[in-house]
Amino acid sequence: MNKLVLQAATAGLLLAAGACHAAGALSFSSEETVDSAPATVWKYVGDFNGFDLWHPQVRSSTVKGPDNKVGAVRTLKLSDGSELVEKLLKYSAATTSYTYTSLKSPFPIKNYVATISVSPAADGKTLMKWSATFDAVNIDEDIATEMVAIALNGGLGKVVANFQKPAAAPEGASTPTAAAAPATAP
C-alpha cells in the first residue's frame, strides 16, 4: 500500500508541476499591415542579424555562426547600453519566417521564444506578425507582458513607418511655402 501512495503522490506532484509551468507561460502577439510587397519587407526584416537596421532600440547586431542558419547566435546592443543574446531556432525564406530564443537578457523574463513572419495582404501589401511566449521573473505578469509589447510594437511601428507612402494632398489643396508662413520671433 505504501508503494501505491508513493506512486499517487509522485503523479500528483508531476501534474502540479506541469500545471504550474503551463499556467505561467505568457504570450504576446502583434501584427501590422505594411505598405509594400512581402518580398520587399522580407528583405528588410528577414535577416536574423539585421535588427539594428529596423528596430529603434537596437544600436548594433553581430552574429556568431552562419547568418540565417539554425544555431546562429546574435548579440544585440541596445540603445541603453545593455545587450541581448539570442539564438536562431528556425529559419525559412520560403515561408518568410524565423523563430529565435533569448539566451541572455537584461529584462525580467525567461523562456522567451519569438517568431517573426511576413505574408501577403490585400492590395499588394504585407501582413507582418511578431509573436512571443515567455515567463515573468520576479515581476507582475502584466508588467512583463507590457515590456514585451513595447519591444515588439516598437519594431513593427518602425517597419510600418519605413514603408509608409506619403498621403496625397487633396485635390485643389496647395502646400504651404516658407514665404507664406507667418513670421514669429524666437
mmCIF file of C-alpha atoms in Angstrom:
data_model
loop_
_atom_site.group_PDB
_atom_site.id
_atom_site.type_symbol
_atom_site.label_atom_id
_atom_site.label_comp_id
_atom_site.label_asym_id
_atom_site.label_seq_id
_atom_site.Cartn_x
_atom_site.Cartn_y
_atom_site.Cartn_z
ATOM 1 C CA MET A 1 0.000 0.000 0.000
ATOM 2 C CA ASN A 2 2.881 2.389 0.715
ATOM 3 C CA LYS A 3 4.099 1.880 -2.845
ATOM 4 C CA LEU A 4 0.662 2.846 -4.193
ATOM 5 C CA VAL A 5 0.554 6.004 -2.030
ATOM 6 C CA LEU A 6 4.083 6.953 -3.148
ATOM 7 C CA GLN A 7 3.133 6.495 -6.821
ATOM 8 C CA ALA A 8 -0.033 8.570 -6.386
ATOM 9 C CA ALA A 9 1.880 11.327 -4.573
ATOM 10 C CA THR A 10 4.577 11.379 -7.259
ATOM 11 C CA ALA A 11 1.970 11.545 -10.027
ATOM 12 C CA GLY A 12 0.208 14.381 -8.202
ATOM 13 C CA LEU A 13 3.442 16.366 -7.842
ATOM 14 C CA LEU A 14 4.293 15.874 -11.509
ATOM 15 C CA LEU A 15 0.834 17.025 -12.565
ATOM 16 C CA ALA A 16 1.032 20.052 -10.271
ATOM 17 C CA ALA A 17 4.476 20.991 -11.553
ATOM 18 C CA GLY A 18 3.279 20.666 -15.137
ATOM 19 C CA ALA A 19 0.203 22.757 -14.436
ATOM 20 C CA CYS A 20 2.267 25.477 -12.729
ATOM 21 C CA HIS A 21 4.578 25.771 -15.725
ATOM 22 C CA ALA A 22 1.720 25.836 -18.202
ATOM 23 C CA ALA A 23 -0.141 28.463 -16.178
ATOM 24 C CA GLY A 24 2.996 30.647 -16.028
ATOM 25 C CA ALA A 25 3.528 30.743 -19.799
ATOM 26 C CA LEU A 26 2.723 34.223 -21.084
ATOM 27 C CA SER A 27 2.318 35.344 -24.653
ATOM 28 C CA PHE A 28 2.007 38.467 -26.711
ATOM 29 C CA SER A 29 1.366 38.826 -30.424
ATOM 30 C CA SER A 30 1.070 41.829 -32.677
ATOM 31 C CA GLU A 31 0.644 42.397 -36.386
ATOM 32 C CA GLU A 32 0.705 45.329 -38.750
ATOM 33 C CA THR A 33 -0.055 45.870 -42.404
ATOM 34 C CA VAL A 34 2.980 47.245 -44.221
ATOM 35 C CA ASP A 35 2.584 49.331 -47.376
ATOM 36 C CA SER A 36 4.940 47.277 -49.539
ATOM 37 C CA ALA A 37 5.202 43.858 -51.156
ATOM 38 C CA PRO A 38 6.108 40.857 -48.951
ATOM 39 C CA ALA A 39 9.383 40.233 -50.820
ATOM 40 C CA THR A 40 10.487 43.812 -50.158
ATOM 41 C CA VAL A 41 9.517 43.711 -46.480
ATOM 42 C CA TRP A 42 11.240 40.326 -46.064
ATOM 43 C CA LYS A 43 14.463 41.785 -47.495
ATOM 44 C CA TYR A 44 14.222 44.444 -44.778
ATOM 45 C CA VAL A 45 13.318 42.277 -41.752
ATOM 46 C CA GLY A 46 14.259 38.752 -42.825
ATOM 47 C CA ASP A 47 17.945 38.868 -41.909
ATOM 48 C CA PHE A 48 18.426 37.429 -38.407
ATOM 49 C CA ASN A 49 21.442 39.708 -37.980
ATOM 50 C CA GLY A 50 19.645 42.825 -39.273
ATOM 51 C CA PHE A 51 17.650 44.021 -36.241
ATOM 52 C CA ASP A 52 19.836 47.122 -35.978
ATOM 53 C CA LEU A 53 18.550 48.213 -39.397
ATOM 54 C CA TRP A 54 14.906 48.341 -38.361
ATOM 55 C CA HIS A 55 14.358 48.164 -34.605
ATOM 56 C CA PRO A 56 14.573 51.613 -32.958
ATOM 57 C CA GLN A 57 16.100 50.305 -29.703
ATOM 58 C CA VAL A 58 18.861 48.201 -31.312
ATOM 59 C CA ARG A 59 22.138 50.010 -31.996
ATOM 60 C CA SER A 60 24.189 47.099 -33.360
ATOM 61 C CA SER A 61 23.924 43.419 -34.154
ATOM 62 C CA THR A 62 26.691 40.858 -34.521
ATOM 63 C CA VAL A 63 26.297 37.183 -35.268
ATOM 64 C CA LYS A 64 28.346 34.079 -34.500
ATOM 65 C CA GLY A 65 27.835 31.211 -36.885
ATOM 66 C CA PRO A 66 26.325 31.309 -40.351
ATOM 67 C CA ASP A 67 23.691 34.049 -40.528
ATOM 68 C CA ASN A 68 20.131 32.833 -41.134
ATOM 69 C CA LYS A 69 21.113 29.251 -40.283
ATOM 70 C CA VAL A 70 19.658 27.402 -37.300
ATOM 71 C CA GLY A 71 22.056 27.710 -34.387
ATOM 72 C CA ALA A 72 23.358 31.193 -35.271
ATOM 73 C CA VAL A 73 23.725 33.398 -32.181
ATOM 74 C CA ARG A 74 23.342 37.161 -32.381
ATOM 75 C CA THR A 75 24.278 39.803 -29.852
ATOM 76 C CA LEU A 76 22.149 42.935 -29.914
ATOM 77 C CA LYS A 77 23.489 46.103 -28.289
ATOM 78 C CA LEU A 78 20.558 48.220 -27.151
ATOM 79 C CA SER A 79 20.326 51.997 -27.044
ATOM 80 C CA ASP A 80 20.617 51.974 -23.223
ATOM 81 C CA GLY A 81 23.931 50.055 -23.405
ATOM 82 C CA SER A 82 22.536 46.672 -22.371
ATOM 83 C CA GLU A 83 22.667 43.625 -24.605
ATOM 84 C CA LEU A 84 20.557 40.691 -25.663
ATOM 85 C CA VAL A 85 21.950 37.378 -26.858
ATOM 86 C CA GLU A 86 19.569 35.330 -28.998
ATOM 87 C CA LYS A 87 19.761 32.022 -30.858
ATOM 88 C CA LEU A 88 18.048 31.202 -34.148
ATOM 89 C CA LEU A 89 15.815 28.129 -33.785
ATOM 90 C CA LYS A 90 14.050 28.040 -37.188
ATOM 91 C CA TYR A 91 14.502 29.961 -40.412
ATOM 92 C CA SER A 92 12.528 29.663 -43.646
ATOM 93 C CA ALA A 93 12.982 32.022 -46.565
ATOM 94 C CA ALA A 94 10.258 30.012 -48.352
ATOM 95 C CA THR A 95 7.629 30.814 -45.705
ATOM 96 C CA THR A 96 9.265 34.153 -44.816
ATOM 97 C CA SER A 97 9.509 33.493 -41.098
ATOM 98 C CA TYR A 98 12.004 32.786 -38.377
ATOM 99 C CA THR A 99 11.919 31.800 -34.714
ATOM 100 C CA TYR A 100 14.518 32.615 -32.085
ATOM 101 C CA THR A 101 15.059 32.340 -28.334
ATOM 102 C CA SER A 102 16.749 34.578 -25.794
ATOM 103 C CA LEU A 103 19.919 33.245 -24.171
ATOM 104 C CA LYS A 104 20.776 36.412 -22.205
ATOM 105 C CA SER A 105 18.539 39.380 -21.495
ATOM 106 C CA PRO A 106 18.564 42.456 -19.254
ATOM 107 C CA PHE A 107 14.789 42.127 -18.925
ATOM 108 C CA PRO A 108 12.995 40.212 -16.128
ATOM 109 C CA ILE A 109 11.752 37.441 -18.403
ATOM 110 C CA LYS A 110 12.902 33.923 -19.236
ATOM 111 C CA ASN A 111 11.947 31.151 -21.672
ATOM 112 C CA TYR A 112 11.462 33.828 -24.354
ATOM 113 C CA VAL A 113 10.739 32.405 -27.822
ATOM 114 C CA ALA A 114 9.588 34.680 -30.645
ATOM 115 C CA THR A 115 8.559 34.324 -34.281
ATOM 116 C CA ILE A 116 8.598 36.988 -36.985
ATOM 117 C CA SER A 117 6.730 36.353 -40.224
ATOM 118 C CA VAL A 118 5.565 38.250 -43.269
ATOM 119 C CA SER A 119 2.768 37.237 -45.630
ATOM 120 C CA PRO A 120 0.749 38.777 -48.460
ATOM 121 C CA ALA A 121 -2.091 41.159 -47.613
ATOM 122 C CA ALA A 122 -4.671 42.921 -49.773
ATOM 123 C CA ASP A 123 -3.632 45.481 -52.395
ATOM 124 C CA GLY A 124 -0.040 44.210 -52.682
ATOM 125 C CA LYS A 125 0.707 44.987 -49.036
ATOM 126 C CA THR A 126 2.276 42.799 -46.356
ATOM 127 C CA LEU A 127 0.995 41.468 -43.061
ATOM 128 C CA MET A 128 3.908 41.351 -40.605
ATOM 129 C CA LYS A 129 3.356 39.317 -37.432
ATOM 130 C CA TRP A 130 5.579 39.131 -34.372
ATOM 131 C CA SER A 131 4.645 36.853 -31.510
ATOM 132 C CA ALA A 132 6.416 35.732 -28.355
ATOM 133 C CA THR A 133 5.968 33.388 -25.421
ATOM 134 C CA PHE A 134 7.839 33.963 -22.142
ATOM 135 C CA ASP A 135 7.723 33.775 -18.358
ATOM 136 C CA ALA A 136 7.953 36.680 -15.912
ATOM 137 C CA VAL A 137 10.837 36.665 -13.425
ATOM 138 C CA ASN A 138 10.152 38.370 -10.090
ATOM 139 C CA ILE A 139 7.701 40.894 -11.604
ATOM 140 C CA ASP A 140 3.979 41.026 -12.216
ATOM 141 C CA GLU A 141 2.958 39.141 -15.365
ATOM 142 C CA ASP A 142 1.134 42.213 -16.701
ATOM 143 C CA ILE A 143 4.314 44.288 -16.414
ATOM 144 C CA ALA A 144 6.367 41.591 -18.186
ATOM 145 C CA THR A 145 3.765 41.412 -20.952
ATOM 146 C CA GLU A 146 3.778 45.204 -21.316
ATOM 147 C CA MET A 147 7.586 45.185 -21.650
ATOM 148 C CA VAL A 148 7.403 42.620 -24.449
ATOM 149 C CA ALA A 149 4.534 44.533 -26.096
ATOM 150 C CA ILE A 150 6.579 47.754 -26.122
ATOM 151 C CA ALA A 151 9.545 45.985 -27.725
ATOM 152 C CA LEU A 152 7.513 44.202 -30.400
ATOM 153 C CA ASN A 153 5.252 47.145 -31.212
ATOM 154 C CA GLY A 154 8.269 49.469 -31.383
ATOM 155 C CA GLY A 155 9.858 47.288 -34.046
ATOM 156 C CA LEU A 156 6.642 46.830 -36.001
ATOM 157 C CA GLY A 157 5.954 50.560 -35.871
ATOM 158 C CA LYS A 158 9.385 51.344 -37.317
ATOM 159 C CA VAL A 159 8.849 48.896 -40.192
ATOM 160 C CA VAL A 160 5.429 50.397 -40.980
ATOM 161 C CA ALA A 161 6.858 53.937 -40.856
ATOM 162 C CA ASN A 162 9.745 52.972 -43.136
ATOM 163 C CA PHE A 163 7.386 51.823 -45.892
ATOM 164 C CA GLN A 164 4.604 54.339 -45.327
ATOM 165 C CA LYS A 165 3.810 56.193 -48.502
ATOM 166 C CA PRO A 166 3.061 59.905 -48.141
ATOM 167 C CA ALA A 167 -0.610 60.744 -48.254
ATOM 168 C CA ALA A 168 -1.680 62.511 -51.420
ATOM 169 C CA ALA A 169 -2.754 66.119 -50.964
ATOM 170 C CA PRO A 170 -6.476 66.669 -51.508
ATOM 171 C CA GLU A 171 -7.358 67.918 -54.957
ATOM 172 C CA GLY A 172 -7.065 71.692 -55.208
ATOM 173 C CA ALA A 173 -5.058 71.976 -51.983
ATOM 174 C CA SER A 174 -1.802 73.834 -52.046
ATOM 175 C CA THR A 175 1.169 73.124 -49.872
ATOM 176 C CA PRO A 176 2.441 75.902 -47.639
ATOM 177 C CA THR A 177 5.702 77.545 -48.537
ATOM 178 C CA ALA A 178 8.209 79.273 -46.335
ATOM 179 C CA ALA A 179 7.141 82.653 -47.747
ATOM 180 C CA ALA A 180 3.510 82.010 -46.818
ATOM 181 C CA ALA A 181 4.323 81.087 -43.223
ATOM 182 C CA PRO A 182 3.799 83.860 -40.675
ATOM 183 C CA ALA A 183 6.947 85.324 -39.179
ATOM 184 C CA THR A 184 7.467 84.524 -35.499
ATOM 185 C CA ALA A 185 10.007 85.817 -33.064
ATOM 186 C CA PRO A 186 12.109 83.274 -31.176
#
